[in-house]
Amino acid sequence: MVGVSDRQGSGQAPAGGRPAPVGKPLLSLTLTAMMDDVHAHAGGVYLLAPHEPVLEMAAMAGLPRAFAAPWERVGLSAPIPVAEAVRERRLIWVSGEEQMASRYPRIALVLPYPFALAALPVATGNKTYGAVFVTWPGSHPPELSDRERDHLTAACDRLALRLERAAEEQRPVHPEPELPAPATTATVAGTLGTVEVARMVARLPYGLCAMDLHGRISYANAATAELLGVRVSDLLGTQLWASVPWLNDPVYEDRYRAALLSQQVTSFVALRPPGDWLSFRLYPSTNGLSVRISRARAVTEMTRTGPRRGDDTPRLATISHVLSLASALTEAAGVQDVVQLVADEVAPAVGSQALVVLGSRAGRLHVLGHRGYPDAHVVECFDGMPLSAQTPGTHALNSGVPAFFDSRQQLERLYPSLNATPDGMAAWAYLPLIASGRPVGICVLAYAQPHAFPADERAVLTSLGGLAAQALERALLYDAKLQLAHGLQAALLPPSLPSLPSIEAAARYLPATQGMDIGGDFYDLVPSRDRAAAVIGDVQGHNVTAAGLMGQIRTAVRAYTTVGQPPEEVMGSTNRLLFDLGTDLFASCLYLRLDPAREVAVMARAGHPPPLLRRPDGKVRVLDLAGGPLLGIDASATYPTTEVPLAPGSVLTLYTDGLIESPGVDIEDALADLGRRLAETGDQPLDTLADSLVRHGGTATQERPDDVALLLLRARPLD
């Protein structure tokens, strides 16, 4: 095991709650000593990652580490007990299953078992090193005793001091592998002898096998092999649900996890094909489980006359499907993402061949998406249907109660009018999508053959409908915001650039991918008598406030240009406008007045990246312009101008910093790369050149932390 290295050798194993000697696996031994002191059955140690607000699991004992796999790395802001313990620098106590579900639903969703948990920070007076958690079976009293609290706090304080000493001596503390399960001190074999124990167990009329903490079978008697239909040699060293095909269902593995985590006896009944029901009873301890297997005669008799699923019928969605869908739906952004996930996750799990997702708006149903119908016209009858219509979908949505129809005859008996609009299906499930107490839509699952909906399947479908409803509500809001953002951005930027006899122009705008898909970057080309003016700028931020201010600046520049102000006055007037508006935002800006007759451009700059000029001979240079501070910083600031030659065929490249800034790339290198690209491709048509420059910068397809605006101007010869 890897621990804290010690140049002076290793000491003896710790006793009681004293810190582990240097050289031993510090974290694991401290953790197990802590667990012994408070009679906890499992626990783990997290350490703060260097230079990251993240807790990383460094040691775990008492349970397989796979139980905590979703929380190997935990952000300090996460709603997780260990993260909360570090944030608040105090002990966090969760008394049981109900409290876990109400305070930490993410954990309860994956581990819905009765157990108690305490999490504590590992910290000195001025530094936090990580956190520890320990768990007890669900039988633990609802309150943590003073003795347990004192022992846990003292142990974490001692561990913090050890980690502080290791840091001072520059001895790294590494993650440690799981400790082996402790051996029992007294066994039946120790009393009777191993051979006699084997003979005794072999004579039992029921199956008996032993599992380690990871679920691997370490012993099985002959009756186990007979009941399961698998040889003992094929069982040893394997997990029960992996070596027995008809037990390969997450529901059965879930019972093993429940027994280990709750330390309570659990049981389940499983069908061994073709018709034998077996009862499994799991007896947990801190180092594994004993499993008793017997025939479940009562269940066998009860199901002889009941319906059976054929081997080719898709089985009911299990807990793994629910967890998988819940996890996937958290990543769904738009409505079509939700429709696709329901089609990919729910329909296959329950054997559905087609589905329709309908939204509810303004008293009518609207088709949001559908899958599985060869003829799209089949679902058109739903679009625009009033909620007052007498259909199973509207009834389910208005009542909030799911409706299940095993066959077409059952559906048409209750809704005769539907006989005129067949969809070619033979069974249906209508799941109302209710989120935040209000109906947001309905999901219709259709089956090509008659389909029975037993109570357990109805319960699962109802739960899945609830998950889909929450995701759909978020997706509808996201799509509405996205549509608003696109509309606002389109209204604030020029819909097209004016056609000028002496100047050819092209522009591109890409919003940041982080935020509302709207930003504060802007550009414009303003015709003015025999001249023209161009402007590009960047208001800090990419949100509605930045976009609104951007629109005001662009309008102001146009107004000051129209009344004939020279470039330095346009910049000064715009700067004073920002102060008059009382905003806390700043803006960079580059303004230029084009004079084709003199073949020059007069430029004024306010903290904006320098433009690039490609001359007719193909050479590119970065224009070193005079300028002033960002707009909005100093009301009395002045903005001197620079006159730049602009011969016919020259190309001016104006851009915002989003085009050249990217994580890990030096800005000087990025600017030089942009210049090389402009030199190589500057003879292309401007629209082609604009697309090329945006693509080459990687901003067209990659994540963009900032908005990108690009304005290209090419001087034409005068007639």
XYZ file of C-alpha atoms in Angstrom:
719
model
C 0.000 0.000 0.000
C 1.135 3.533 -0.725
C 1.217 5.987 2.139
C 3.434 8.762 3.454
C 7.062 7.831 2.904
C 9.458 8.006 5.846
C 13.228 8.084 5.511
C 13.590 6.683 9.065
C 11.641 3.456 8.434
C 8.168 2.389 9.413
C 6.636 1.976 12.797
C 4.027 -0.388 14.202
C 0.342 -0.467 13.292
C -1.741 2.061 15.165
C -3.849 1.156 18.105
C -7.220 2.669 18.900
C -7.670 6.167 17.547
C -3.992 7.224 17.520
C -2.541 8.458 14.238
C -0.856 5.906 12.011
C 2.954 5.950 12.160
C 4.715 7.562 9.240
C 5.521 4.973 6.607
C 2.229 3.077 6.944
C -0.796 3.706 4.713
C -1.727 6.792 6.701
C -5.196 7.409 5.323
C -6.486 3.824 5.330
C -5.226 2.988 8.800
C -6.518 6.246 10.245
C -9.874 5.589 8.591
C -10.229 2.025 9.881
C -9.197 3.101 13.391
C -11.837 5.834 13.242
C -14.464 3.333 12.086
C -13.562 0.950 14.917
C -13.846 3.712 17.501
C -17.431 4.602 16.516
C -18.506 1.132 15.288
C -19.097 2.379 11.738
C -19.097 -0.204 8.977
C -17.718 1.860 6.076
C -16.003 5.141 5.338
C -13.787 7.130 3.016
C -11.197 9.904 2.953
C -11.134 12.748 0.435
C -8.218 15.084 -0.201
C -8.369 18.480 -1.855
C -6.906 18.381 -5.351
C -3.952 20.725 -5.850
C -4.952 23.999 -7.530
C -8.576 22.849 -7.992
C -11.757 23.327 -5.919
C -12.259 19.560 -6.052
C -12.228 16.755 -3.493
C -10.683 13.484 -4.715
C -11.298 10.146 -3.000
C -8.007 8.911 -1.583
C -9.047 5.908 0.547
C -12.135 3.818 1.265
C -12.781 0.931 3.646
C -15.652 -1.362 4.571
C -17.395 -1.323 1.172
C -16.279 -1.765 -2.431
C -15.002 1.482 -3.849
C -17.380 0.990 -6.773
C -20.243 1.969 -4.421
C -18.828 5.509 -4.376
C -17.842 5.609 -8.067
C -20.139 8.570 -8.918
C -18.346 10.606 -6.259
C -14.676 9.819 -6.921
C -14.209 13.542 -7.645
C -16.526 16.040 -5.973
C -16.618 19.777 -6.617
C -16.599 21.900 -3.475
C -19.883 23.479 -4.544
C -21.609 20.107 -5.054
C -24.643 19.225 -2.891
C -22.739 16.324 -1.301
C -22.101 15.865 2.469
C -18.281 15.829 2.221
C -18.293 19.006 0.107
C -20.706 20.688 2.508
C -18.511 19.670 5.452
C -15.532 21.396 3.820
C -17.499 24.495 2.789
C -18.979 25.013 6.249
C -16.051 23.508 8.219
C -18.364 21.482 10.432
C -19.706 17.982 10.944
C -22.603 17.022 8.675
C -24.986 14.351 10.019
C -27.541 12.445 7.914
C -29.651 10.219 10.121
C -31.148 7.896 7.529
C -32.850 7.227 4.227
C -35.560 9.911 4.499
C -33.146 12.666 5.483
C -30.774 11.654 2.682
C -33.599 11.854 0.139
C -34.697 15.314 1.291
C -31.233 16.892 1.677
C -29.108 15.037 -0.857
C -31.424 13.583 -3.534
C -28.534 12.802 -5.899
C -27.080 10.338 -3.408
C -30.473 8.916 -2.479
C -31.239 8.290 -6.153
C -28.190 6.052 -6.575
C -28.083 4.577 -3.041
C -31.733 4.350 -1.888
C -30.904 2.248 1.178
C -31.284 2.759 4.939
C -27.954 3.976 6.326
C -26.668 6.870 8.415
C -23.705 9.053 7.474
C -21.395 11.588 9.089
C -19.017 13.820 7.117
C -16.317 15.983 8.691
C -13.666 18.374 7.391
C -10.001 17.478 7.795
C -8.581 20.889 8.618
C -6.256 22.824 10.871
C -6.892 26.368 12.012
C -5.813 27.918 8.735
C -5.895 25.211 6.094
C -8.310 22.546 4.882
C -6.858 19.281 3.570
C -9.987 17.325 2.746
C -12.883 15.478 4.362
C -13.872 12.124 5.866
C -17.182 10.291 5.844
C -18.278 7.205 7.785
C -21.533 5.246 7.556
C -23.581 3.063 9.882
C -26.455 0.642 9.208
C -29.962 2.041 9.166
C -30.480 0.745 12.696
C -28.235 3.495 14.084
C -30.084 5.875 16.452
C -31.393 9.034 14.761
C -28.911 11.217 16.650
C -25.127 11.048 16.731
C -23.948 10.478 20.306
C -21.546 12.864 22.036
C -19.001 10.061 22.250
C -19.180 9.396 18.494
C -18.994 13.104 17.703
C -15.957 13.608 19.952
C -14.114 10.558 18.593
C -14.715 11.554 14.967
C -13.711 15.173 15.504
C -10.549 14.216 17.386
C -9.551 11.671 14.731
C -9.993 14.213 11.919
C -7.975 16.788 13.858
C -5.146 14.261 14.296
C -5.247 13.384 10.607
C -5.076 17.087 9.688
C -1.956 17.503 11.838
C -0.325 14.497 10.170
C -1.112 15.906 6.730
C 0.211 19.311 7.775
C 3.465 17.708 8.937
C 3.760 15.737 5.722
C 3.273 18.931 3.686
C 5.906 20.802 5.693
C 8.398 17.972 5.147
C 7.425 17.757 1.450
C 6.341 14.117 1.732
C 3.407 13.553 -0.641
C 0.313 11.687 0.526
C -0.938 9.430 -2.254
C -4.311 7.732 -2.805
C -4.390 4.281 -1.264
C -6.015 1.064 -2.497
C -8.831 -0.589 -0.622
C -7.876 -2.452 2.519
C -8.678 -6.170 2.495
C -11.728 -7.162 4.474
C -10.862 -8.068 8.082
C -10.920 -11.751 8.869
C -13.359 -12.957 11.497
C -11.759 -13.832 14.807
C -13.954 -16.824 15.537
C -15.434 -19.175 12.943
C -17.417 -22.358 12.905
C -14.481 -24.036 11.221
C -12.285 -23.069 14.135
C -14.628 -24.924 16.480
C -15.624 -27.989 14.493
C -12.860 -28.355 11.945
C -12.941 -27.469 8.261
C -13.843 -30.947 7.008
C -16.737 -31.347 9.418
C -18.103 -27.903 8.503
C -18.026 -28.814 4.794
C -19.863 -32.072 5.509
C -22.474 -30.292 7.623
C -23.166 -27.634 4.970
C -23.283 -30.252 2.204
C -26.102 -32.050 4.061
C -28.323 -28.958 4.147
C -31.433 -29.221 1.920
C -31.086 -25.623 0.729
C -28.377 -23.724 -1.078
C -25.767 -21.871 0.898
C -22.994 -19.721 -0.504
C -20.633 -17.031 0.737
C -19.747 -13.756 -1.012
C -16.983 -11.265 -0.325
C -17.600 -7.517 -0.265
C -17.339 -7.363 -4.055
C -20.011 -10.001 -4.531
C -17.579 -12.757 -5.557
C -18.558 -16.256 -4.452
C -15.947 -17.842 -2.166
C -17.957 -20.944 -1.197
C -21.042 -22.775 -2.500
C -22.525 -26.108 -1.451
C -23.890 -28.768 -3.786
C -27.499 -27.669 -3.234
C -26.606 -24.208 -4.546
C -25.292 -25.707 -7.777
C -28.401 -27.882 -8.148
C -30.844 -25.018 -7.566
C -29.025 -22.597 -9.860
C -28.179 -25.136 -12.537
C -24.504 -24.086 -12.547
C -21.521 -26.159 -11.401
C -19.782 -25.110 -8.187
C -16.480 -24.733 -10.054
C -18.146 -22.232 -12.414
C -19.510 -20.212 -9.490
C -16.365 -19.817 -7.391
C -14.612 -16.501 -7.868
C -17.496 -14.998 -9.866
C -20.396 -12.745 -9.015
C -23.749 -14.481 -8.773
C -25.468 -12.199 -11.281
C -22.580 -12.609 -13.727
C -22.335 -16.410 -13.670
C -26.078 -17.173 -13.660
C -27.668 -15.729 -16.845
C -31.212 -15.411 -15.510
C -29.933 -13.426 -12.503
C -28.216 -10.905 -14.772
C -30.562 -8.062 -13.867
C -29.554 -4.886 -11.980
C -32.526 -5.435 -9.635
C -30.792 -8.465 -8.107
C -27.425 -6.748 -7.853
C -29.255 -3.899 -6.169
C -30.337 -6.256 -3.369
C -26.682 -7.160 -2.710
C -25.781 -3.464 -2.534
C -28.724 -2.810 -0.215
C -27.656 -5.579 2.152
C -24.047 -4.407 2.353
C -24.805 -0.720 2.781
C -27.688 -1.096 5.242
C -26.204 -4.172 7.018
C -29.747 -5.540 7.139
C -31.014 -8.888 5.905
C -32.524 -8.485 2.433
C -34.266 -10.932 0.147
C -35.699 -11.306 -3.311
C -37.493 -13.866 -5.458
C -36.305 -14.735 -8.967
C -37.691 -16.911 -11.750
C -35.421 -19.700 -12.983
C -36.685 -20.533 -16.478
C -38.990 -22.015 -17.409
C -41.135 -21.871 -14.268
C -39.234 -22.384 -10.986
C -39.233 -19.540 -8.497
C -36.310 -19.371 -6.075
C -36.002 -17.355 -2.873
C -32.686 -15.643 -2.043
C -31.979 -14.332 1.452
C -28.814 -12.287 2.041
C -27.219 -12.041 5.503
C -24.587 -9.275 5.526
C -21.586 -8.674 7.772
C -18.680 -6.268 7.598
C -16.599 -8.694 5.532
C -19.148 -10.179 3.141
C -22.510 -11.921 2.847
C -24.000 -15.350 3.389
C -26.750 -16.257 0.915
C -29.472 -18.838 1.559
C -31.247 -20.162 -1.571
C -34.465 -22.196 -1.496
C -37.522 -22.935 -3.583
C -40.363 -20.417 -3.267
C -43.319 -22.785 -3.537
C -45.971 -20.191 -2.707
C -44.865 -17.982 -5.559
C -44.738 -20.957 -7.904
C -48.334 -21.920 -7.141
C -49.519 -18.324 -7.417
C -48.043 -17.829 -10.890
C -48.968 -21.122 -12.517
C -52.191 -19.703 -13.919
C -50.957 -16.131 -14.327
C -49.628 -14.585 -17.513
C -45.974 -15.071 -18.357
C -43.746 -12.971 -20.482
C -42.338 -14.690 -23.497
C -38.564 -14.841 -23.776
C -38.741 -12.415 -26.686
C -40.676 -9.734 -24.780
C -38.547 -6.807 -23.606
C -38.382 -6.870 -19.823
C -39.552 -4.054 -17.606
C -37.329 -1.025 -17.206
C -35.172 -1.552 -14.129
C -33.579 0.848 -11.700
C -30.610 1.112 -14.044
C -32.872 2.492 -16.790
C -34.369 5.035 -14.412
C -30.930 6.157 -13.214
C -29.599 6.208 -16.765
C -32.504 8.337 -17.979
C -32.236 10.677 -14.986
C -28.555 11.199 -15.654
C -29.033 11.675 -19.397
C -31.939 14.110 -19.004
C -29.791 16.451 -16.911
C -27.710 16.998 -20.058
C -30.672 17.639 -22.363
C -30.656 21.259 -23.454
C -33.429 21.673 -26.017
C -36.801 20.055 -26.629
C -35.455 17.819 -29.388
C -32.792 16.539 -26.994
C -35.547 15.422 -24.627
C -37.529 13.756 -27.417
C -34.427 11.916 -28.605
C -33.547 10.741 -25.089
C -37.060 9.442 -24.441
C -36.864 7.584 -27.752
C -33.403 6.183 -26.967
C -33.877 5.383 -23.274
C -37.554 4.816 -22.458
C -39.064 3.254 -25.578
C -36.535 0.399 -25.917
C -36.693 -0.357 -22.186
C -40.464 -0.887 -22.211
C -40.793 -2.390 -25.677
C -42.549 0.563 -27.292
C -42.296 0.879 -31.083
C -43.378 4.513 -31.494
C -43.840 7.663 -29.449
C -45.173 11.210 -29.672
C -44.235 14.036 -27.309
C -46.802 16.840 -27.179
C -46.525 20.234 -25.542
C -49.364 22.179 -23.976
C -49.645 25.872 -24.839
C -52.547 28.327 -24.994
C -55.119 25.620 -24.375
C -53.956 23.407 -27.238
C -51.623 20.507 -27.870
C -48.626 20.923 -30.156
C -46.417 18.168 -31.548
C -42.882 18.625 -30.192
C -41.449 15.472 -31.724
C -42.171 11.891 -32.652
C -40.325 8.683 -33.491
C -41.253 5.316 -34.948
C -44.139 6.317 -37.227
C -43.265 5.637 -40.884
C -45.924 8.129 -41.956
C -45.513 11.498 -40.223
C -49.092 12.452 -41.172
C -50.321 10.017 -38.496
C -49.333 12.421 -35.723
C -50.616 15.576 -37.421
C -54.073 15.025 -35.940
C -52.640 15.899 -32.522
C -51.222 19.277 -33.574
C -53.472 22.143 -32.506
C -55.939 19.855 -30.739
C -57.827 21.783 -27.992
C -57.430 20.497 -24.455
C -61.226 20.305 -24.258
C -61.314 17.525 -26.872
C -62.460 14.118 -25.669
C -59.325 12.059 -26.242
C -57.242 9.856 -23.940
C -54.322 12.278 -24.234
C -56.263 15.393 -23.218
C -58.005 13.483 -20.435
C -54.680 12.254 -19.039
C -53.194 15.750 -19.244
C -56.199 17.468 -17.642
C -56.504 14.907 -14.852
C -52.790 14.292 -14.348
C -53.501 10.529 -14.284
C -51.727 8.216 -16.778
C -53.903 6.096 -19.059
C -52.985 2.607 -20.286
C -54.786 0.699 -23.034
C -53.868 -2.946 -23.558
C -55.555 -3.215 -26.959
C -57.337 -1.241 -29.667
C -60.672 -2.710 -28.542
C -60.184 -1.282 -25.060
C -59.277 2.141 -26.452
C -62.186 2.299 -28.894
C -64.662 1.158 -26.262
C -63.916 4.295 -24.219
C -63.177 6.617 -27.173
C -65.238 5.444 -30.188
C -64.335 8.495 -32.265
C -60.689 7.403 -32.458
C -61.717 4.558 -34.730
C -61.652 7.085 -37.573
C -57.988 8.006 -36.988
C -56.051 4.748 -36.675
C -52.285 4.965 -36.218
C -51.575 1.300 -36.935
C -50.699 0.514 -33.312
C -52.309 -1.970 -30.907
C -51.606 -0.659 -27.361
C -50.847 2.737 -25.812
C -49.563 4.415 -22.676
C -50.520 8.088 -22.198
C -48.153 9.688 -19.679
C -49.020 13.234 -18.545
C -45.924 15.389 -18.152
C -46.462 17.414 -14.977
C -43.664 19.687 -13.741
C -43.788 22.186 -10.878
C -47.459 21.321 -10.420
C -48.513 22.326 -13.921
C -48.997 20.313 -17.121
C -46.288 20.906 -19.721
C -47.230 18.156 -22.152
C -47.893 14.498 -22.677
C -45.882 11.522 -23.889
C -47.676 8.814 -25.868
C -45.940 5.424 -26.113
C -47.413 3.108 -28.753
C -46.978 -0.658 -29.191
C -47.302 -2.631 -32.399
C -48.888 -5.613 -30.574
C -51.370 -5.830 -27.681
C -49.417 -5.153 -24.506
C -50.365 -5.817 -20.895
C -49.340 -3.115 -18.393
C -48.837 -4.802 -14.992
C -48.770 -2.632 -11.873
C -44.978 -2.543 -11.577
C -44.573 -1.429 -15.196
C -47.187 1.277 -14.770
C -45.306 2.558 -11.723
C -42.015 2.683 -13.614
C -43.589 4.418 -16.624
C -45.201 6.989 -14.340
C -41.824 7.692 -12.701
C -40.128 7.999 -16.076
C -42.860 10.412 -17.146
C -42.075 12.584 -14.133
C -38.389 12.712 -15.053
C -39.208 13.544 -18.668
C -41.612 16.294 -17.553
C -38.946 18.104 -15.540
C -36.490 17.864 -18.427
C -39.130 19.082 -20.895
C -39.968 22.090 -18.728
C -36.291 23.082 -18.651
C -35.944 22.448 -22.384
C -38.967 24.588 -23.275
C -37.547 27.430 -21.196
C -34.130 26.976 -22.795
C -35.569 27.027 -26.319
C -37.614 30.139 -25.502
C -34.533 31.921 -24.171
C -32.524 30.825 -27.178
C -35.168 32.137 -29.556
C -35.287 35.426 -27.631
C -31.496 35.699 -27.725
C -31.323 35.081 -31.458
C -34.091 37.586 -32.123
C -32.500 40.249 -29.922
C -29.063 39.720 -31.435
C -30.447 39.920 -34.966
C -32.273 43.141 -34.106
C -29.179 44.802 -32.619
C -26.699 43.929 -35.364
C -27.082 45.236 -38.920
C -29.114 42.775 -41.009
C -26.787 43.458 -43.932
C -23.929 45.761 -44.808
C -24.551 48.625 -47.251
C -23.159 48.399 -50.776
C -20.589 51.141 -51.353
C -18.913 51.948 -54.679
C -15.455 52.275 -53.180
C -15.558 49.694 -50.349
C -16.370 45.982 -50.382
C -17.350 44.601 -46.958
C -18.084 41.264 -45.226
C -18.817 40.493 -41.585
C -19.255 37.505 -39.269
C -20.612 37.234 -35.736
C -20.481 34.176 -33.440
C -21.880 34.326 -29.881
C -20.081 32.700 -26.963
C -21.096 29.109 -26.301
C -21.165 29.772 -22.552
C -24.155 31.899 -21.627
C -27.339 33.000 -23.381
C -26.035 32.746 -26.955
C -26.023 36.541 -27.088
C -23.210 39.005 -26.615
C -21.866 42.510 -26.597
C -19.644 42.404 -29.693
C -20.813 44.674 -32.511
C -19.837 46.064 -35.890
C -21.312 48.471 -38.403
C -20.602 50.166 -41.725
C -22.099 53.654 -42.064
C -22.270 55.452 -45.444
C -21.739 59.212 -45.192
C -21.715 61.472 -48.276
C -18.550 60.722 -50.263
C -17.005 58.903 -47.361
C -17.892 55.974 -45.135
C -17.289 55.025 -41.511
C -16.776 51.624 -39.957
C -16.848 50.601 -36.298
C -16.230 47.425 -34.323
C -16.423 47.043 -30.567
C -16.810 44.732 -27.612
C -18.932 45.421 -24.528
C -17.770 43.246 -21.644
C -20.010 40.276 -20.965
C -22.241 38.092 -23.115
C -25.709 38.580 -21.721
C -28.789 40.730 -22.232
C -27.265 43.729 -20.423
C -24.172 43.681 -22.636
C -26.306 43.289 -25.758
C -28.551 46.199 -24.787
C -25.592 48.485 -24.162
C -24.042 47.344 -27.426
C -27.183 48.446 -29.275
C -27.028 51.856 -27.635
C -23.350 52.344 -28.524
C -23.899 51.289 -32.122
C -26.835 53.709 -32.464
C -24.795 56.523 -30.917
C -21.856 55.963 -33.274
C -24.216 56.075 -36.229
C -25.751 59.329 -34.981
C -22.413 61.039 -34.327
C -21.162 59.908 -37.733
C -24.248 61.209 -39.509
C -23.864 64.713 -38.037
C -20.289 64.810 -39.334
C -18.186 64.504 -36.191
C -14.544 63.576 -36.868
C -13.305 60.177 -35.523
C -11.761 61.572 -32.318
C -15.022 63.370 -31.438
C -17.163 60.316 -32.242
C -15.116 58.303 -29.733
C -15.188 61.055 -27.118
C -18.939 61.568 -27.443
C -19.592 57.817 -27.190
C -17.359 57.625 -24.116
C -19.316 60.394 -22.379
C -22.569 58.666 -23.322
C -21.550 55.601 -21.320
C -21.103 57.771 -18.254
C -24.477 59.422 -18.812
C -26.111 55.971 -19.020
C -24.729 55.134 -15.572
C -23.579 51.663 -16.559
C -20.828 49.727 -14.826
C -19.760 48.035 -18.049
C -16.793 49.028 -20.203
C -16.367 48.688 -23.942
C -13.470 48.531 -26.360
C -13.975 50.190 -29.729
C -12.205 50.859 -33.035
C -13.633 53.582 -35.267
C -12.371 54.569 -38.696
C -13.341 57.093 -41.343
C -12.689 55.869 -44.882
C -11.588 58.405 -47.519
C -11.291 56.551 -50.861
C -10.455 59.746 -52.797
C -7.322 60.264 -50.734
C -6.787 56.477 -50.337
C -6.495 56.745 -46.560
C -8.361 55.671 -43.454
C -8.357 57.773 -40.271
C -8.644 55.592 -37.165
C -9.325 56.124 -33.456
C -8.946 53.309 -30.918
C -10.298 52.776 -27.396
C -8.493 49.785 -25.899
C -9.388 47.562 -28.854
C -7.101 44.926 -30.475
C -5.088 46.406 -33.357
C -6.420 45.822 -36.882
C -4.463 44.036 -39.616
C -3.809 45.583 -43.029
C -3.067 43.410 -46.072
C -1.513 45.557 -48.768
C -2.095 44.877 -52.498
C 1.307 43.128 -52.722
C 0.107 40.533 -50.173
C 2.194 41.727 -47.235
C 0.385 41.997 -43.888
C 1.200 44.255 -40.984
C -0.350 44.916 -37.585
C -1.332 48.576 -37.377
C 0.173 50.320 -34.393
C -2.503 52.926 -33.682
C -2.655 55.743 -31.196
C -5.569 55.487 -28.831
C -7.129 55.985 -25.442
C -8.587 53.903 -22.611
C -11.656 51.709 -22.798
C -14.944 53.551 -23.161
C -16.582 54.149 -19.807
C -13.423 54.471 -17.682
C -12.535 58.166 -17.863
C -15.122 60.779 -18.876
C -12.412 63.247 -19.886
C -10.369 60.792 -21.970
C -9.211 61.813 -25.435
C -8.771 59.534 -28.423
C -6.050 60.642 -30.881
C -6.267 59.442 -34.472
C -3.871 57.723 -36.870
C -3.971 58.062 -40.659
C -3.290 54.788 -42.519
C -2.715 54.439 -46.313
C -5.458 52.395 -47.956
C -4.566 51.721 -51.590
C -7.085 49.943 -53.847
C -6.907 46.190 -53.241
C -5.924 46.632 -49.588
C -7.868 44.590 -47.025
C -8.512 45.856 -43.492
C -9.263 43.152 -40.921
C -11.146 44.395 -37.859
C -11.983 41.841 -35.142
C -12.776 41.386 -31.472
C -10.510 39.479 -29.110
C -12.666 36.350 -29.217
C -11.152 35.592 -32.645
C -7.579 35.344 -31.389
C -7.878 34.483 -27.692
C -8.082 30.852 -26.625
C -6.907 29.014 -23.482
C -3.253 28.003 -23.575
C -2.397 30.010 -26.724
C -0.151 33.068 -26.541
C -1.980 36.073 -27.990
C 1.084 37.225 -29.958
C 1.329 33.794 -31.595
C -2.389 33.836 -32.384
C -2.127 37.303 -33.947
C 0.867 36.242 -36.043
C -1.021 33.154 -37.191
C -4.004 35.302 -38.200
C -1.640 37.525 -40.209
C -0.127 34.535 -42.037
C -3.578 33.245 -42.920
C -4.618 36.662 -44.188
C -1.471 36.908 -46.340
C -2.091 33.462 -47.891
C -5.819 33.802 -48.596
C -6.416 37.555 -48.795
C -7.082 37.484 -52.539
C -10.245 35.394 -52.088
C -13.729 36.923 -52.218
C -14.417 38.599 -48.883
C -17.203 36.226 -47.839
C -14.952 33.229 -48.496
C -12.089 34.956 -46.673
C -14.301 35.732 -43.668
C -15.402 32.089 -43.382
C -11.794 30.955 -43.717
C -10.503 33.250 -40.969
C -13.250 32.219 -38.558
C -12.695 28.505 -39.262
C -8.937 28.783 -38.993
C -9.253 30.379 -35.577
C -11.159 27.289 -34.369
C -14.066 29.444 -33.265
C -16.647 28.058 -35.685
C -16.882 24.581 -34.196
C -15.169 24.605 -30.791
C -16.310 25.881 -27.409
C -16.110 29.689 -27.366
C -15.632 31.433 -24.035
C -16.134 34.815 -25.722
C -18.071 36.328 -28.613
C -16.413 36.741 -32.002
C -16.976 39.645 -34.422
C -15.085 40.068 -37.696
C -15.370 42.918 -40.217
C -13.400 42.866 -43.477
C -13.062 45.946 -45.694
C -11.451 45.906 -49.163
C -10.729 49.173 -50.969
C -11.879 49.324 -54.582
C -10.395 51.599 -57.238
C -12.510 54.647 -58.005
C -14.045 54.833 -61.476
